[in-house]
Coordinates of C-alpha atoms (C1' of nucleotides) in Angstrom, one line a residue:
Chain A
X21 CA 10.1 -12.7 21.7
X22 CA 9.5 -9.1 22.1
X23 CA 12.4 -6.8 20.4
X24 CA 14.2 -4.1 23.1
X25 CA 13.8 -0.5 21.6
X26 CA 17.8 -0.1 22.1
X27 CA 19.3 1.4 19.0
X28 CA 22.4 -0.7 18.1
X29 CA 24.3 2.4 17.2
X30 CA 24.8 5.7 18.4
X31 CA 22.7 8.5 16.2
X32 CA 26.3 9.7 15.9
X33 CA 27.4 7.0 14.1
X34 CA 24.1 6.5 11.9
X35 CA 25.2 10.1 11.1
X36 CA 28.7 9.5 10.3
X37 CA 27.7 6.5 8.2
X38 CA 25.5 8.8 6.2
X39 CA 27.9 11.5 5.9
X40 CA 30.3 8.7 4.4
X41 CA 27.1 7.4 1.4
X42 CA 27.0 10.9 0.4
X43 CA 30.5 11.2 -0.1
X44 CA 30.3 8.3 -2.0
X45 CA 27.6 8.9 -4.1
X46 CA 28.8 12.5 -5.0
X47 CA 26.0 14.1 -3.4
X48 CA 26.0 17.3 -1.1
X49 CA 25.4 17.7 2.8
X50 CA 21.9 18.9 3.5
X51 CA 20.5 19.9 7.1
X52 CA 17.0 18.0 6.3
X53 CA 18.5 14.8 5.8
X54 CA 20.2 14.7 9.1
X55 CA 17.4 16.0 10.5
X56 CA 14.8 13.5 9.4
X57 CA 17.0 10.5 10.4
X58 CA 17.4 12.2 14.2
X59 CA 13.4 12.7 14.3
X60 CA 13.4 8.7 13.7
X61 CA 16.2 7.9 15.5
X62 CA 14.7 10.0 19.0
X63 CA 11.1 9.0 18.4
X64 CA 11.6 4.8 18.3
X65 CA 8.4 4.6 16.4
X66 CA 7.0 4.3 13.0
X67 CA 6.4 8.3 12.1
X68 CA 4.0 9.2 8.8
X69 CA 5.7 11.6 6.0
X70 CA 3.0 14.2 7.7
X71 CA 4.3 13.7 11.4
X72 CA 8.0 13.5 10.4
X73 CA 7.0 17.1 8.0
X74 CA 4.9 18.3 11.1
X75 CA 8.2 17.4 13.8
X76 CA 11.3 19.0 11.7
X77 CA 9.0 22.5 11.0
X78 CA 9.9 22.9 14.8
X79 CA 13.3 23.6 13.7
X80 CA 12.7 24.2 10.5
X81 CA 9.3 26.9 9.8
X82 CA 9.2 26.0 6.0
X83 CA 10.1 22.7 5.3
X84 CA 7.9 21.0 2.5
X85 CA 6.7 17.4 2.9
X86 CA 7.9 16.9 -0.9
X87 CA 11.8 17.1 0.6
X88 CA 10.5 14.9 3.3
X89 CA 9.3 12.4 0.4
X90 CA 12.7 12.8 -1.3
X91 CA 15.0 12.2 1.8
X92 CA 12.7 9.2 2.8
X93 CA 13.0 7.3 -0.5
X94 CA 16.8 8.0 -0.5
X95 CA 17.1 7.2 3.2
X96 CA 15.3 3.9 2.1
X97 CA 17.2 3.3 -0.6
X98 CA 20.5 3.2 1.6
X99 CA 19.3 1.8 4.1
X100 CA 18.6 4.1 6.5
X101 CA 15.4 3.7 7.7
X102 CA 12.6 0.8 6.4
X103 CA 9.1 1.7 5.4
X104 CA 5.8 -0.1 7.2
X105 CA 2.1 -0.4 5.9
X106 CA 0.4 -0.5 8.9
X107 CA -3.2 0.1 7.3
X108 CA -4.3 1.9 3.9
X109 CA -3.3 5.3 5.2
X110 CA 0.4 5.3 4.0
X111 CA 3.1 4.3 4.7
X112 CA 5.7 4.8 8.1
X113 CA 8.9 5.0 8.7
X114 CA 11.2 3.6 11.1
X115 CA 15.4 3.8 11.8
X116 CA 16.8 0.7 10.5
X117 CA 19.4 0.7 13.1
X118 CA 17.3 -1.8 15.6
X119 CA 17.5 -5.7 15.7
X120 CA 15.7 -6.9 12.3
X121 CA 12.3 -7.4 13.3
X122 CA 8.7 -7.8 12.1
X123 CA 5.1 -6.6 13.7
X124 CA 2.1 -7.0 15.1
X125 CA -0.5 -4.4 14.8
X126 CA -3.7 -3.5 16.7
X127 CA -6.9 -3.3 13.7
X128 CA -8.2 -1.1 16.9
X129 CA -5.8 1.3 18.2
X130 CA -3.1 0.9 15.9
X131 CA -0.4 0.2 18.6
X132 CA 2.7 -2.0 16.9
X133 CA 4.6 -4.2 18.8
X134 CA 8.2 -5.5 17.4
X135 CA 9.3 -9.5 17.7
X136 CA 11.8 -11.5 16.1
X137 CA 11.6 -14.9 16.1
X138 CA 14.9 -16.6 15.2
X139 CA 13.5 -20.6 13.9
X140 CA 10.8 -18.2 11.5
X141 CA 13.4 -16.5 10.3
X142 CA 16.1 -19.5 9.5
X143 CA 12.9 -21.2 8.1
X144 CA 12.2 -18.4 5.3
X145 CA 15.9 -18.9 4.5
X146 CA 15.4 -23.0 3.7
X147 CA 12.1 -21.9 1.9
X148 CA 13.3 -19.9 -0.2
X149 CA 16.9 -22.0 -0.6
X150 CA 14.8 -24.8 -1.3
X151 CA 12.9 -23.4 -4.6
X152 CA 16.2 -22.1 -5.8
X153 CA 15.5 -18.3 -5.0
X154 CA 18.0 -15.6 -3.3
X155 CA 15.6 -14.1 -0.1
X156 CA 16.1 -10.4 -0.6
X157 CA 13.5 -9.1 1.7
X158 CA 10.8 -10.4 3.7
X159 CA 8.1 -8.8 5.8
X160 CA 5.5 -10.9 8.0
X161 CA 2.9 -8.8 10.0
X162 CA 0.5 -10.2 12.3
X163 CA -2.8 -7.8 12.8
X164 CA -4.4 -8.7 15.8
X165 CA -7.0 -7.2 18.3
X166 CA -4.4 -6.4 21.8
X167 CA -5.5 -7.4 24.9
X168 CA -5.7 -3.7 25.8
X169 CA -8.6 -3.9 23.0
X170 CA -10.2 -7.3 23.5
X171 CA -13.2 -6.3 25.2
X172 CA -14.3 -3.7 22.3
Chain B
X202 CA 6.1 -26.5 0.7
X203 CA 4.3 -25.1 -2.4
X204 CA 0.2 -24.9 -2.3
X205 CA -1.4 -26.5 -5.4
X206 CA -3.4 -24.1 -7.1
X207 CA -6.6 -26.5 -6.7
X208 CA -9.5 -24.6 -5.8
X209 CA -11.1 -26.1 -2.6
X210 CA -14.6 -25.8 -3.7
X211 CA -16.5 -25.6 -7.0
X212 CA -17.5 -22.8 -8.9
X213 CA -20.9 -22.9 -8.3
X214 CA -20.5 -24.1 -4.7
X215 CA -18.9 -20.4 -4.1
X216 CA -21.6 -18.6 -5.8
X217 CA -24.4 -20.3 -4.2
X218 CA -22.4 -19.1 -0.9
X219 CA -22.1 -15.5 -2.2
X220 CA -26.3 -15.5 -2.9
X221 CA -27.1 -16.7 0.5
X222 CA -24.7 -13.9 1.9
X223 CA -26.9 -11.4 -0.6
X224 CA -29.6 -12.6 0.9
X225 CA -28.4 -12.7 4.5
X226 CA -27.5 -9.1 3.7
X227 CA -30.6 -7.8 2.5
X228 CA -28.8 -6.9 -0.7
X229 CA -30.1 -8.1 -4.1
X230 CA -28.4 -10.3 -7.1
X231 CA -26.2 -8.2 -9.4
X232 CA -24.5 -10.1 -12.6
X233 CA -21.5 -8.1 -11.7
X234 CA -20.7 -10.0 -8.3
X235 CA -20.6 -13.3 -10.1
X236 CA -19.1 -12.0 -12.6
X237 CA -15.7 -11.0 -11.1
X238 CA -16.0 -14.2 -8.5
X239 CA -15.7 -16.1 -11.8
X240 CA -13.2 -14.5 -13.3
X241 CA -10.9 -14.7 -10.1
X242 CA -11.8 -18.5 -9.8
X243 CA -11.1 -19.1 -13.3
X244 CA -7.9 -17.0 -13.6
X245 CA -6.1 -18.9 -10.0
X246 CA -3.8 -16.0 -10.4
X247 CA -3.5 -12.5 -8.4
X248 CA -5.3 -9.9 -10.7
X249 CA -5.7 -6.0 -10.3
X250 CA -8.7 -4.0 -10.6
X251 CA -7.7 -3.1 -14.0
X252 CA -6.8 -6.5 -15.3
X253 CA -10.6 -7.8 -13.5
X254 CA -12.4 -4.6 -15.0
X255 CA -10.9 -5.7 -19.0
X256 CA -11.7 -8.8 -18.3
X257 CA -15.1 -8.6 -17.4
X258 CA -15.8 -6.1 -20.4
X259 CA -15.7 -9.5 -22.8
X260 CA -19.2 -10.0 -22.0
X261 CA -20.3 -6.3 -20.0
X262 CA -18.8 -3.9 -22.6
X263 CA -20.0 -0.9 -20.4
X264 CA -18.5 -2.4 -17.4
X265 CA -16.9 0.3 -14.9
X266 CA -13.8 0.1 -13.1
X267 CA -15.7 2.1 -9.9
X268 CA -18.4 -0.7 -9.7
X269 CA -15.2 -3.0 -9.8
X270 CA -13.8 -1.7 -6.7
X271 CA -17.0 -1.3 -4.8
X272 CA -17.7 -5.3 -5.8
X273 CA -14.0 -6.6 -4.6
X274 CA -14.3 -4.1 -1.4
X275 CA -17.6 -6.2 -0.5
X276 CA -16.1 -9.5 -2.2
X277 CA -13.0 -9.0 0.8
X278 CA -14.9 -7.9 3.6
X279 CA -17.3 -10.9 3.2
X280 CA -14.4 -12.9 2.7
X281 CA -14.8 -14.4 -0.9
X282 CA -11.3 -12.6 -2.2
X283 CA -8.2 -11.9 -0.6
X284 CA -6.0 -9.0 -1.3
X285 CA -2.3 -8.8 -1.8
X286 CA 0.2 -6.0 -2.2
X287 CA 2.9 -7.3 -4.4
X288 CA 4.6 -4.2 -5.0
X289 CA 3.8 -0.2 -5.1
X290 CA 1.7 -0.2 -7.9
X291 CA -1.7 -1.1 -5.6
X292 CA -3.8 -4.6 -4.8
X293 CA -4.3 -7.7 -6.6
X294 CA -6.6 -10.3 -5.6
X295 CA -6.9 -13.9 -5.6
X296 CA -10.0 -16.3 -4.7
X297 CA -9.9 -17.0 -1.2
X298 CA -11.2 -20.6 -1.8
X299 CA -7.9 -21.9 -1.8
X300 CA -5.6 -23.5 1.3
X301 CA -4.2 -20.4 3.3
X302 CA -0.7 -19.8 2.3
X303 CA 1.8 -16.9 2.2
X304 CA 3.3 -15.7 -0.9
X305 CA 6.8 -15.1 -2.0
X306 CA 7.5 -12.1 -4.9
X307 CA 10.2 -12.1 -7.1
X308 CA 11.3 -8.6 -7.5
X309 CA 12.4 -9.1 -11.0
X310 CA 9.9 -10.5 -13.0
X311 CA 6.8 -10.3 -10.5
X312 CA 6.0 -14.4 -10.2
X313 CA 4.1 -15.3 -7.0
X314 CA 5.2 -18.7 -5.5
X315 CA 2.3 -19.6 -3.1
X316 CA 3.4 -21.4 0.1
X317 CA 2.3 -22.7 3.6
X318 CA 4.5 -23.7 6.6
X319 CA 2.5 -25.1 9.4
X320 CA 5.1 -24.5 12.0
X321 CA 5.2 -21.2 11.3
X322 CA 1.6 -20.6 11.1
X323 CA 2.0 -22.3 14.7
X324 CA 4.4 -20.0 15.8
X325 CA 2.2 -17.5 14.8
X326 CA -0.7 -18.1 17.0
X327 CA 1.9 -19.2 20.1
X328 CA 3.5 -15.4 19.7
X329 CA 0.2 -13.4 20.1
X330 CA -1.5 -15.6 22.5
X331 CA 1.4 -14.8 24.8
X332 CA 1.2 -11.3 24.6
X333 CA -2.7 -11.8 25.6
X334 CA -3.8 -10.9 21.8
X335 CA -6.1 -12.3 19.6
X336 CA -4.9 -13.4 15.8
X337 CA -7.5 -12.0 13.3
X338 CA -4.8 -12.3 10.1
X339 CA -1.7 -12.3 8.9
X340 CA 0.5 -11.8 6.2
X341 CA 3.7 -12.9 5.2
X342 CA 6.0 -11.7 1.8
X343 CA 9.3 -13.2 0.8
X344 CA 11.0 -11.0 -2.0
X345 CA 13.0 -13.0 -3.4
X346 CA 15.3 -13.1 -7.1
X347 CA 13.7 -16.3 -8.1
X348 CA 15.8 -18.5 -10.2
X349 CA 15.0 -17.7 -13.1
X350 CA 16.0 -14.3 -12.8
X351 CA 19.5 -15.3 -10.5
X352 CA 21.8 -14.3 -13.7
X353 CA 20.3 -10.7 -13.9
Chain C
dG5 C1' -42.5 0.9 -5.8
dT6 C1' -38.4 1.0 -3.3
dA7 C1' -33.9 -0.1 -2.2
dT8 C1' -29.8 -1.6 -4.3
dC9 C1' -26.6 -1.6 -8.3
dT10 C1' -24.2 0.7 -11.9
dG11 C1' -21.6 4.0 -15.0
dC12 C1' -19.9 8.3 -15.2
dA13 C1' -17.4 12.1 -13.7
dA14 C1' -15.5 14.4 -10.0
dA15 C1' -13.2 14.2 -5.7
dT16 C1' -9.8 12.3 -2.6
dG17 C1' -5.4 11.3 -0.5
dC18 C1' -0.8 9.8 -0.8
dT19 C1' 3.1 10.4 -3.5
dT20 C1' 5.9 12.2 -7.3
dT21 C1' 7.6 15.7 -10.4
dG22 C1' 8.9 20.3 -12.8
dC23 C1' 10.7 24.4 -12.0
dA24 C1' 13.1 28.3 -10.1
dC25 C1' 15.8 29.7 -6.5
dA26 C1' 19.0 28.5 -2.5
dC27 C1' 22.9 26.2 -1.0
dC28 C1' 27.1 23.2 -0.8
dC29 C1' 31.9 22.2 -2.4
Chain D
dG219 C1' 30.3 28.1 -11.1
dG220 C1' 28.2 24.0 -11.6
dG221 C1' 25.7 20.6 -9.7
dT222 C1' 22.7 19.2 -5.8
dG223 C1' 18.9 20.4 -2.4
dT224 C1' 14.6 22.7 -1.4
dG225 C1' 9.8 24.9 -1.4
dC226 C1' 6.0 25.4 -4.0
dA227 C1' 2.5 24.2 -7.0
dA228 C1' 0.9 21.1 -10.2
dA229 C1' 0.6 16.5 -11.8
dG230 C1' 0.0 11.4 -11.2
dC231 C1' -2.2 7.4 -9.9
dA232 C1' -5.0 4.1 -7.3
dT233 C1' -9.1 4.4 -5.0
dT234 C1' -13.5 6.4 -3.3
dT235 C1' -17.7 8.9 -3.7
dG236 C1' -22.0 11.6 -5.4
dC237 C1' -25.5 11.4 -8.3
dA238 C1' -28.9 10.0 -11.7
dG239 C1' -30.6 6.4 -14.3
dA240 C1' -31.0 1.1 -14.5
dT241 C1' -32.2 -3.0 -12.3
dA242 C1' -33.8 -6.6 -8.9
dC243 C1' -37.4 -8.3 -5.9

DNA sequence: GTATCTGCAAATGCTTTGCACACCC
DNA sequence: GGGTGTGCAAAGCATTTGCAGATAC
């Protein structure tokens, strides 16, 4: 079952909530991390350091992809956004505030489409319940050739 | 349900499959090939480039890590190996003459528990053939804290 | 003999880090 | 003012590539 592009909060909120782990974690405000987390939140896709770098110099002529590096790993960290390996080029970067959800990617054009499917989900709970192991994480993509591609 | 780590086909079995593919390929016999096939057979475990390259310098003392790579890139694509990210720190890979399974990580201590679930390799196939798309692979990682590492 | 294979060293590409200055509280 | 954030350049690290000599057929 396909995933809706809906955000489940407001980039307000996502905002506020960061404002909040800053606090906490005795860091300072910076423009670059709200920034970054409104490129994701308004694009909806999976954005490369480079094309996140490449979208904030619009507002911001000198930014340096080592911040963007920076902000990503702490935004990761916190849960902010979740990282993708769509091929051997690097990884992207979504917002985490969507439905979880895993992919399937085109091996031709790259297109990604998001699905959830709730009885694979319950089922790498038992799996992992069964052997005695806490599931932390888990990350199932599907690379397929799309029917916009099948005649390639 | 866990995979047993029997090999489906003999040693030899696979390398008389990889010299018909030389052949097939126009390419000629190089020590090297077998070398590493037998290494991953013997080993049943997920091993880096690194890890293959020192253990193929017990009987190639000159043996270089480049030629390693360029072997397990042809070793993939001609489907003799499989590759697996386990964490940041690059590829392992592990003899593809084995049942297919997925693979769950512990983030602690690194164990791989090898798995299959034929309902969910089902599911698999039922979610891109509705979307009109042809499966070509797949992937699935659990990261879990295994049990031995629960208390840490 | 000719094309492939190999080791070596250099290049590549993504990512991280050190440092000095800028900025936030 | 002191600590955090940033840009820049350099370093790191896994992987790839160019090249010349070695090897297979």
């Amino acid at each position: 079952m396909l995933v809706s592009n809906t955000r489940l909060e407001t980039l307000e909120g996502i905002l506020d909530r960061l404002r909040v782990d800053i606090k906490l974690n005795g860091l300072k405000n910076s423009k670059q991390r709200e920034e970054i987390l409104t490129v994701l939140y308004k694009s909806g896709t999976h954005l490369s350091p480079e094309e996140i770098t490449h979208k904030i110099r619009a507002h911001d002529k000198n930014a340096s992809i080592s911040s963007v590096y920076r902000i990503l790993s702490f935004l990761e960290k916190n849960g902010f956004i979740t990282a993708l390996e769509t091929d051997k080029s690097g990884r992207r970067y979504e917002i985490a505030a969507k439905e979880h959800h895993d992919h399937i990617i085109c091996i031709h054009c790259g297109d990604i489409i998001e699905f959830v499917n709730p009885e694979i989900e319950q089922m790498q709970i038992s799996i992992t319940k069964e052997l005695g192991a806490k599931l932390i994480s888990h990350d199932m993509r599907l690379f397929v050739k799309c029917s916009k591609c099948q005649g390639l």
